[in-house]
Short mmCIF file of C-alpha atoms in Angstrom, two decimals:
data_model
loop_
_atom_site.label_atom_id
_atom_site.label_comp_id
_atom_site.label_asym_id
_atom_site.label_seq_id
_atom_site.Cartn_x
_atom_site.Cartn_y
_atom_site.Cartn_z
CA MET A 334 0.00 0.00 0.00
CA ARG A 335 1.36 3.39 -0.99
CA SER A 336 1.76 6.24 1.43
CA THR A 337 -1.15 8.69 1.34
CA SER A 338 1.42 11.52 1.48
CA ARG A 339 2.45 10.78 -2.11
CA PRO A 340 2.69 14.05 -4.06
CA ALA A 341 0.29 14.60 -6.92
CA LEU A 342 1.18 13.12 -10.30
CA ARG A 343 2.25 15.68 -12.83
CA GLU A 344 -0.29 16.24 -15.57
CA PRO A 345 1.72 14.51 -18.35
CA SER A 346 2.33 11.46 -16.11
CA TYR A 347 -1.36 11.36 -15.19
CA PHE A 348 -2.47 11.39 -18.81
CA VAL A 349 0.16 8.86 -19.93
CA LEU A 350 -1.10 6.45 -17.24
CA ALA A 351 -4.69 7.22 -18.25
CA ALA A 352 -3.84 6.52 -21.90
CA LEU A 353 -2.82 2.97 -20.97
CA ILE A 354 -6.03 2.06 -19.10
CA ASN A 355 -7.56 0.28 -22.08
CA GLY A 356 -4.48 -1.77 -22.89
CA PRO A 357 -0.88 -1.58 -24.07
CA LEU A 358 0.10 1.19 -26.50
CA HIS A 359 3.30 2.19 -28.29
CA GLY A 360 4.88 5.66 -28.03
CA TYR A 361 3.15 7.33 -30.96
CA ALA A 362 -0.25 5.94 -29.93
CA VAL A 363 0.32 7.18 -26.37
CA ILE A 364 0.93 10.73 -27.67
CA LYS A 365 -2.26 10.66 -29.73
CA ARG A 366 -4.30 9.17 -26.88
CA VAL A 367 -2.98 11.73 -24.37
CA THR A 368 -3.94 14.59 -26.71
CA GLU A 369 -7.39 13.05 -27.13
CA LEU A 370 -7.99 12.43 -23.41
CA SER A 371 -6.85 15.92 -22.42
CA ASP A 372 -8.96 17.64 -25.11
CA GLY A 373 -5.77 18.85 -26.76
CA ARG A 374 -4.44 20.55 -23.61
CA VAL A 375 -1.47 18.16 -23.22
CA THR A 376 0.46 17.61 -26.43
CA LEU A 377 3.61 15.64 -25.67
CA ALA A 378 6.65 15.89 -27.92
CA ALA A 379 8.66 12.66 -28.26
CA GLY A 380 11.52 13.78 -25.98
CA SER A 381 9.08 14.76 -23.24
CA LEU A 382 7.09 11.52 -23.65
CA TYR A 383 10.17 9.38 -23.13
CA SER A 384 11.24 11.42 -20.09
CA VAL A 385 7.82 10.61 -18.60
CA ILE A 386 8.01 6.96 -19.71
CA ASP A 387 11.48 6.58 -18.17
CA ARG A 388 10.24 7.96 -14.85
CA LEU A 389 7.11 5.78 -14.86
CA LEU A 390 9.16 2.68 -15.73
CA GLY A 391 11.60 3.49 -12.91
CA GLU A 392 8.72 3.82 -10.47
CA GLY A 393 7.18 0.56 -11.68
CA LEU A 394 3.91 2.25 -12.66
CA ILE A 395 4.18 1.00 -16.25
CA ALA A 396 6.07 -1.90 -17.82
CA ALA A 397 7.28 -2.77 -21.31
CA ASP A 398 4.85 -5.21 -22.92
CA GLY A 399 6.47 -6.67 -26.01
CA GLU A 400 7.82 -5.38 -29.28
CA GLU A 401 6.96 -5.67 -32.93
CA ILE A 402 8.95 -4.70 -35.99
CA VAL A 403 7.24 -2.03 -38.10
CA ASN A 404 8.96 -0.46 -41.13
CA GLY A 405 12.16 -2.17 -40.01
CA ARG A 406 12.08 -0.51 -36.61
CA ALA A 407 11.35 -1.97 -33.20
CA ARG A 408 8.08 -0.64 -31.81
CA ARG A 409 7.75 -1.18 -28.07
CA TYR A 410 4.46 -1.36 -26.22
CA TYR A 411 3.82 -0.26 -22.65
CA ARG A 412 1.13 -1.36 -20.23
CA LEU A 413 -0.13 -0.16 -16.88
CA THR A 414 1.08 -2.24 -13.91
CA ASP A 415 -1.18 -3.04 -10.94
CA GLU A 416 0.66 -0.42 -8.92
CA GLY A 417 0.26 2.11 -11.74
CA CYS A 418 -3.44 1.36 -11.86
CA GLN A 419 -3.74 1.91 -8.12
CA VAL A 420 -1.76 5.17 -8.19
CA LEU A 421 -3.85 6.43 -11.10
CA ALA A 422 -7.09 5.55 -9.29
CA GLU A 423 -5.87 7.32 -6.13
CA GLU A 424 -4.94 10.40 -8.14
CA ALA A 425 -8.26 10.45 -9.99
CA ASP A 426 -10.05 10.15 -6.65
CA ARG A 427 -7.97 12.99 -5.18
CA LEU A 428 -8.74 15.23 -8.16
CA ALA A 429 -12.45 14.35 -7.98
CA ARG A 430 -12.57 15.18 -4.27
CA ALA A 431 -10.70 18.44 -4.87
CA ALA A 432 -13.12 19.35 -7.66
CA ARG A 433 -16.11 18.50 -5.46
CA VAL A 434 -14.87 20.85 -2.72
CA VAL A 435 -15.08 23.72 -5.18
CA MET A 436 -18.17 22.74 -7.12
CA ASP A 437 -20.23 22.15 -3.93
CA ARG A 438 -19.39 25.63 -2.67
CA LEU A 439 -19.72 27.67 -5.84
CA PRO A 440 -22.80 29.90 -5.80
CA GLN A 441 -25.38 28.81 -8.36
CA ARG A 442 -25.23 32.17 -10.14
CA ILE A 443 -21.73 31.28 -11.41
CA PHE A 444 -22.63 27.86 -12.78
CA PRO A 445 -26.43 27.51 -12.67
CA LEU A 446 -27.80 23.99 -12.68
CA GLY A 447 -28.04 22.58 -16.14
CA SER A 448 -25.33 24.86 -17.55
CA THR A 449 -22.44 23.26 -19.38
CA HIS A 450 -19.24 24.79 -18.11
CA GLN A 451 -16.55 24.65 -20.74
CA PRO A 452 -13.07 24.02 -19.41
CA SER A 453 -10.19 26.18 -20.60
CA THR A 454 -8.87 25.10 -23.97
CA ALA A 455 -5.48 26.75 -23.43
CA ARG A 456 -2.84 24.29 -24.58
CA ILE A 457 -0.24 23.11 -22.16
CA ARG A 458 3.07 22.18 -23.69
CA PRO A 459 5.09 20.48 -21.01
CA ALA A 460 8.86 20.84 -21.15
CA MET B 1234 11.68 9.49 -49.65
CA SER B 1235 11.12 12.59 -47.51
CA SER B 1236 10.54 10.36 -44.47
CA ASP B 1237 13.97 8.79 -45.08
CA VAL B 1238 15.53 12.26 -45.05
CA LEU B 1239 13.51 13.19 -41.98
CA GLU B 1240 14.56 9.97 -40.21
CA LYS B 1241 18.21 10.68 -41.01
CA ARG B 1242 17.89 14.14 -39.50
CA TYR B 1243 16.12 12.81 -36.42
CA ARG B 1244 18.92 10.28 -35.99
CA MET B 1245 21.40 13.17 -36.06
CA LEU B 1246 19.46 14.80 -33.23
CA LEU B 1247 19.36 11.53 -31.29
CA ARG B 1248 23.15 11.64 -31.11
CA ALA B 1249 22.61 14.10 -28.25
CA TYR B 1250 21.56 11.10 -26.10
CA PRO B 1251 24.16 8.92 -24.35
CA ALA B 1252 25.24 6.01 -26.55
CA ALA B 1253 23.79 3.33 -24.23
CA TYR B 1254 20.39 5.01 -24.18
CA ARG B 1255 20.50 5.45 -27.95
CA ARG B 1256 21.22 1.77 -28.49
CA GLU B 1257 18.19 0.89 -26.38
CA ARG B 1258 15.74 3.51 -27.61
CA ALA B 1259 16.76 5.08 -30.94
CA ASP B 1260 14.48 2.91 -33.14
CA GLU B 1261 11.58 3.36 -30.79
CA LEU B 1262 12.03 7.13 -30.65
CA ILE B 1263 12.25 7.32 -34.45
CA ASP B 1264 9.07 5.25 -34.72
CA THR B 1265 7.32 7.67 -32.37
CA LEU B 1266 8.70 10.74 -34.13
CA ILE B 1267 7.78 9.63 -37.63
CA GLY B 1268 4.43 8.19 -36.55
CA ASP B 1269 1.99 6.32 -38.74
CA GLU B 1270 0.93 9.18 -40.91
CA PRO B 1271 2.56 9.95 -44.25
CA THR B 1272 4.57 13.13 -44.08
CA THR B 1273 6.09 15.49 -46.58
CA ARG B 1274 8.18 17.11 -43.88
CA ARG B 1275 11.92 17.02 -44.46
CA TRP B 1276 13.13 18.80 -41.35
CA PRO B 1277 12.31 18.07 -37.69
CA SER B 1278 10.01 20.64 -36.16
CA LEU B 1279 11.61 23.08 -33.75
CA ARG B 1280 9.39 21.77 -30.95
CA GLN B 1281 10.41 18.12 -31.49
CA ALA B 1282 14.08 19.09 -31.81
CA ALA B 1283 14.01 21.12 -28.57
CA SER B 1284 12.17 18.32 -26.80
CA LEU B 1285 14.75 15.73 -27.93
CA ILE B 1286 17.67 17.90 -26.82
CA ARG B 1287 16.13 18.51 -23.41
CA GLY B 1288 15.29 14.80 -23.15
CA ALA B 1289 18.92 13.96 -23.91
CA LEU B 1290 20.12 16.49 -21.34
CA ARG B 1291 17.85 14.92 -18.71
CA VAL B 1292 19.30 11.47 -19.44
CA HIS B 1293 22.85 12.88 -19.19
CA GLY B 1294 21.79 14.45 -15.89
CA GLY B 1295 20.95 11.01 -14.48
CA SER B 1296 17.16 10.91 -14.90
CA THR B 1297 17.24 7.24 -15.93
CA ALA B 1298 19.83 6.17 -13.34
CA ASP B 1299 18.87 3.94 -10.44
CA ARG B 1300 19.92 6.74 -8.07
CA PRO B 1301 19.39 10.06 -9.87
CA THR B 1302 20.32 12.18 -6.83
CA ALA B 1303 23.66 10.41 -6.43
CA VAL B 1304 24.47 10.88 -10.13
CA LEU B 1305 23.43 14.53 -9.97
CA LEU B 1306 25.53 15.22 -6.89
CA TRP B 1307 28.72 13.28 -7.67
CA GLN B 1308 28.89 14.12 -11.36
CA GLY B 1309 27.97 17.74 -10.52
CA ILE B 1310 30.91 17.90 -8.11
CA HIS B 1311 33.22 16.38 -10.75
CA LEU B 1312 32.04 18.86 -13.40
CA GLY B 1313 32.37 21.71 -10.89
CA ALA B 1314 36.01 20.81 -10.23
CA MET B 1315 36.70 20.63 -13.97
CA ALA B 1316 34.96 23.92 -14.70
CA VAL B 1317 36.72 25.77 -11.90
CA LEU B 1318 40.15 24.51 -13.02
CA ALA B 1319 39.36 25.36 -16.66
CA LEU B 1320 38.23 28.85 -15.67
CA GLY B 1321 41.34 29.35 -13.52
CA ALA B 1322 43.56 28.20 -16.40
CA LEU B 1323 41.78 30.54 -18.82
CA ILE B 1324 42.07 33.59 -16.54
CA GLY B 1325 45.72 32.71 -15.85
CA LEU B 1326 46.48 32.41 -19.55
CA ASP B 1327 44.83 35.76 -20.21
CA ASP B 1328 46.91 37.37 -17.45
CA ILE B 1329 50.15 35.88 -18.82
CA VAL B 1330 49.40 37.21 -22.32
CA GLU B 1331 48.59 40.59 -20.79
CA ALA B 1332 51.82 40.56 -18.77
CA PHE B 1333 53.84 39.95 -21.94
CA GLN B 1334 51.91 42.69 -23.76
CA PHE B 1335 52.69 45.25 -21.04
CA GLY B 1336 56.43 44.96 -20.51
CA GLY B 1337 56.80 41.31 -19.57
CA LEU B 1338 59.03 40.65 -22.54
CA SER B 1339 61.82 42.58 -20.85
CA ASP B 1340 61.83 39.97 -18.08
CA PRO B 1341 60.02 36.88 -19.34
CA MET B 1342 61.49 34.69 -16.61
CA ALA B 1343 59.78 36.82 -13.96
CA VAL B 1344 56.39 36.36 -15.67
CA LEU B 1345 56.95 32.62 -15.97
CA ARG B 1346 58.10 32.38 -12.34
CA ASP B 1347 55.17 34.47 -11.05
CA GLN B 1348 52.45 32.89 -13.17
CA GLY B 1349 53.85 30.29 -15.59
CA ILE B 1350 54.52 27.48 -13.08
CA PHE B 1351 51.09 27.90 -11.55
CA GLU B 1352 49.48 27.85 -15.01
CA VAL B 1353 51.25 24.63 -15.99
CA MET B 1354 50.22 22.90 -12.76
CA VAL B 1355 46.57 23.97 -13.05
CA ILE B 1356 46.43 22.76 -16.66
CA ALA B 1357 48.09 19.47 -15.61
CA ALA B 1358 45.45 19.00 -12.87
CA LEU B 1359 42.70 19.71 -15.40
CA VAL B 1360 44.13 17.24 -17.92
CA ALA B 1361 44.38 14.57 -15.21
CA LEU B 1362 40.76 15.18 -14.24
CA VAL B 1363 39.57 14.98 -17.85
CA ALA B 1364 41.52 11.71 -18.18
CA ASP B 1365 39.64 10.43 -15.10
CA ARG B 1366 42.88 10.21 -13.07
CA THR B 1367 41.23 11.60 -9.96
CA ARG B 1368 44.03 10.83 -7.51
CA THR B 1369 46.66 12.43 -9.76
CA ALA B 1370 44.37 15.44 -10.29
CA ALA B 1371 43.93 15.81 -6.51
CA VAL B 1372 47.71 15.75 -5.93
CA LEU B 1373 48.31 18.24 -8.77
CA ALA B 1374 45.55 20.59 -7.54
CA VAL B 1375 47.02 20.65 -4.01
CA ALA B 1376 50.51 21.10 -5.48
CA ALA B 1377 49.20 24.00 -7.63
CA VAL B 1378 48.24 25.79 -4.42
CA VAL B 1379 51.47 25.07 -2.52
CA VAL B 1380 54.40 24.84 -4.98
CA PRO B 1381 53.98 28.08 -7.01
CA SER B 1382 53.48 30.04 -3.77
CA MET B 1383 56.83 28.71 -2.51
CA ILE B 1384 58.56 29.94 -5.69
CA SER B 1385 56.76 33.29 -6.08
CA GLN B 1386 54.20 34.94 -3.85
CA TYR B 1387 52.80 37.09 -6.68
CA LEU B 1388 49.48 35.24 -7.04
CA LEU B 1389 49.09 34.65 -3.31
CA LEU B 1390 49.70 38.28 -2.31
CA ASN B 1391 47.46 39.64 -5.07
CA GLY B 1392 44.80 37.00 -4.44
CA LEU B 1393 44.00 36.90 -8.17
CA PRO B 1394 40.92 34.89 -9.22
CA GLN B 1395 43.00 32.14 -10.82
CA PHE B 1396 44.87 31.60 -7.54
CA TRP B 1397 41.60 30.41 -5.99
CA ALA B 1398 40.91 27.86 -8.75
CA PRO B 1399 42.97 24.95 -7.29
CA VAL B 1400 41.98 26.03 -3.76
CA VAL B 1401 38.30 25.55 -4.68
CA ALA B 1402 38.88 22.54 -6.96
CA ALA B 1403 41.07 20.48 -4.60
CA PRO B 1404 38.35 19.67 -2.01
CA LEU B 1405 35.89 18.88 -4.82
CA ILE B 1406 38.37 16.50 -6.47
CA ILE B 1407 39.21 14.88 -3.12
CA ALA B 1408 35.49 14.49 -2.35
CA GLY B 1409 35.15 12.78 -5.74
CA LEU B 1410 37.47 10.02 -4.54
CA TRP B 1411 34.56 8.77 -2.42
CA ARG B 1412 32.19 8.51 -5.39
CA PRO B 1413 30.03 5.40 -4.85
CA ALA B 1414 30.77 2.46 -7.13
CA ASP B 1415 27.26 2.48 -8.62
CA VAL B 1416 27.62 6.09 -9.81
CA PRO B 1417 29.35 6.11 -13.20
CA SER B 1418 32.02 8.70 -13.93
CA THR B 1419 31.00 11.48 -16.28
CA PRO B 1420 31.67 10.47 -19.91
CA ARG B 1421 34.67 12.45 -21.12
CA ALA B 1422 33.08 14.14 -24.16
CA ASN B 1423 30.08 15.13 -22.11
CA ALA B 1424 32.28 16.49 -19.31
CA VAL B 1425 34.29 18.59 -21.77
CA LEU B 1426 31.12 19.92 -23.40
CA ALA B 1427 29.61 20.83 -20.01
CA THR B 1428 32.85 22.58 -19.01
CA VAL B 1429 32.94 24.56 -22.27
CA GLY B 1430 29.32 25.57 -21.64
CA ILE B 1431 30.13 26.91 -18.18
CA LEU B 1432 33.18 28.76 -19.54
CA ALA B 1433 30.96 30.32 -22.22
CA LEU B 1434 28.69 31.62 -19.46
CA HIS B 1435 31.70 33.38 -17.91
CA LEU B 1436 32.80 34.76 -21.27
CA ILE B 1437 29.57 36.66 -21.93
CA PRO B 1438 30.84 40.18 -22.71
CA ALA B 1439 29.21 42.13 -19.87
CA GLY B 1440 31.80 44.95 -19.96
CA GLY B 1441 29.33 47.24 -21.75
CA PHE B 1442 27.50 47.76 -18.45
CA ARG B 1443 30.42 49.91 -17.27
CA ARG B 1444 30.35 52.19 -20.30
CA VAL B 1445 28.47 55.48 -20.40
CA ASP B 1446 27.15 54.74 -23.90
CA VAL B 1447 23.53 53.55 -23.52
CA SER B 1448 23.63 51.42 -26.67
CA ALA B 1449 26.65 49.51 -25.30
CA GLN B 1450 24.71 48.93 -22.07
CA ILE B 1451 21.70 47.65 -24.02
CA VAL B 1452 23.88 45.27 -26.07
CA ALA B 1453 25.55 44.01 -22.87
CA ALA B 1454 22.16 43.52 -21.19
CA ALA B 1455 20.85 41.61 -24.22
CA MET B 1456 23.95 39.37 -24.26
CA VAL B 1457 23.69 38.64 -20.54
CA ILE B 1458 19.96 37.90 -20.69
CA ALA B 1459 20.35 35.67 -23.76
CA GLY B 1460 23.35 33.85 -22.23
CA ILE B 1461 21.62 33.23 -18.93
CA ALA B 1462 18.41 32.14 -20.68
CA VAL B 1463 20.31 29.58 -22.79
CA PHE B 1464 22.23 28.35 -19.75
CA LEU B 1465 19.06 27.95 -17.70
CA TRP B 1466 17.30 26.16 -20.58
CA VAL B 1467 20.13 23.62 -20.62
CA ALA B 1468 20.78 23.48 -16.87
CA THR B 1469 17.16 22.99 -15.84
CA ALA B 1470 17.23 19.79 -17.92
CA ASP B 1471 20.77 18.66 -17.04
CA GLN B 1472 20.81 19.86 -13.45
CA ARG B 1473 24.41 18.78 -12.86
CA LEU B 1474 25.29 22.13 -14.42
CA LEU B 1475 23.51 23.99 -11.62
CA ILE B 1476 25.89 22.30 -9.17
CA ALA B 1477 28.94 22.68 -11.43
CA VAL B 1478 28.54 26.42 -12.01
CA ALA B 1479 28.50 27.36 -8.29
CA PRO B 1480 32.25 26.75 -7.61
CA THR B 1481 33.21 28.85 -10.65
CA LEU B 1482 31.38 31.81 -9.13
CA LEU B 1483 33.44 31.37 -5.97
CA LEU B 1484 36.53 32.59 -7.83
CA GLY B 1485 35.17 36.10 -8.41
CA THR B 1486 33.69 36.20 -4.90
CA LEU B 1487 36.95 35.18 -3.17
CA TYR B 1488 38.92 37.60 -5.35
CA GLN B 1489 36.64 40.50 -4.40
CA LEU B 1490 36.66 39.45 -0.72
CA GLY B 1491 40.44 39.55 -0.68
CA ASN B 1492 40.65 42.60 -2.92
CA ASP B 1493 38.85 45.59 -1.52
CA LEU B 1494 35.47 45.40 0.15
CA SER B 1495 35.07 49.19 0.16
CA THR B 1496 34.58 49.34 -3.64
CA GLY B 1497 31.34 47.38 -3.41
CA GLU B 1498 32.45 45.21 -6.34
CA LEU B 1499 31.68 42.11 -4.31
CA LEU B 1500 27.99 42.90 -4.59
CA ARG B 1501 28.04 44.52 -8.04
CA ARG B 1502 30.08 42.18 -10.22
CA PRO B 1503 28.07 39.57 -12.14
CA ASP B 1504 30.64 36.87 -11.32
CA ALA B 1505 30.71 37.57 -7.56
CA LEU B 1506 28.50 37.15 -4.51
CA PRO B 1507 24.93 37.69 -5.84
CA SER B 1508 25.40 35.15 -8.64
CA LEU B 1509 27.07 32.73 -6.22
CA VAL B 1510 24.12 32.95 -3.82
CA VAL B 1511 21.62 32.39 -6.65
CA ALA B 1512 23.69 29.49 -8.05
CA ALA B 1513 24.03 27.85 -4.62
CA LEU B 1514 20.27 28.13 -4.03
CA MET B 1515 19.52 26.67 -7.46
CA ALA B 1516 21.97 23.81 -6.88
CA ALA B 1517 20.35 23.05 -3.51
CA GLY B 1518 16.92 23.23 -5.16
CA ALA B 1519 18.04 20.79 -7.87
CA VAL B 1520 19.28 18.25 -5.31
CA VAL B 1521 16.16 18.53 -3.14
CA SER B 1522 13.72 18.29 -6.07
CA THR B 1523 15.58 15.32 -7.57
CA ARG B 1524 15.59 13.61 -4.18
CA MET B 1525 11.87 14.16 -3.77
CA ARG B 1526 11.23 12.87 -7.28
CA GLN B 1527 13.43 9.85 -6.58
CA ARG B 1528 11.36 9.00 -3.52
CA THR B 1529 8.07 9.22 -5.38
CA ARG B 1530 9.19 9.35 -9.03
CA ALA B 1531 6.64 10.19 -11.75
#
């Protein structure tokens, strides 16, 4: 069991883990899935993606899951580990609770019931 | 065809990564960079290129090591010793040339006695360190403090910046003798490149600040801002540089401390106390943040 004092996952790490929920993906597919899941807010460049992948591999939150040769190049797949799944679930729960704290206290005149609040579409380009 | 050209250019960029990492990941990175979609692009985008270079710098800085903090600290100390010796050698060389330009030719032996022996010993210590002969480098650095002072007290009495180079470097080199076995030594080419980068930071022409001409001051400000921005872009990815730059700023600080406190130069000069304080804080921040990341990762 992980310590509850674990700092929050960084946004790119969170979305890379989230991208792997439905099964193993290779690097390029992870980038596309992360962009999709974050509504275009997180667009990872290859160098940044592999910095995140290296950290997640080191922490044991993801694992390599086989290779295939495509266009003469090795394409490696990554999958979520049990620990990665647990950390992701804890983080999602933490974010949901944090969101609830705000949403439950916001006066209705800001977001009246039935309104569809649009999140910011500002793009985040992590280093 | 264009994807072949693009792949070739991406492979050039991937040479920024350490060879071991490249062997493991180059194909995979190329696959991710090229993607599935047909492209007519012939050159890597600026964003992808910058991301690859920063990714490579992070790997050099120990991000993929089993103990990133240990790599950051020990290799940072090693690079700091190299940079401080290189800076001392450079300043010493400049002073010797200046001495010959302003009358030294009438008594070249005096110049060589006052500064030449010291210069040779500092360069010898630097060469030993680059060659990964740490024990020899430690002996030479200590000798560079003691021996020239026994022959001529010129550097000691004037407390010139280069005099402090082996004084600062020696404890760093000696500390490096206790580098844990699981922390690899800094690859030579990478160490030389990092040292050249730190020297370049010191060579930013900031003299224009002292001139009355406003345009010279603006040019100097632009050079300093651009130089620091480039350094920080590199050093926030390869954080060993944040540790390595701090000892080099000690030279100017110690020189001003021993020189004349009443001039206020200690607090005004860009290579003295304020920069040293900022560099030391950034180095401490780098170690703490890496340690925290190591404990939790991701």
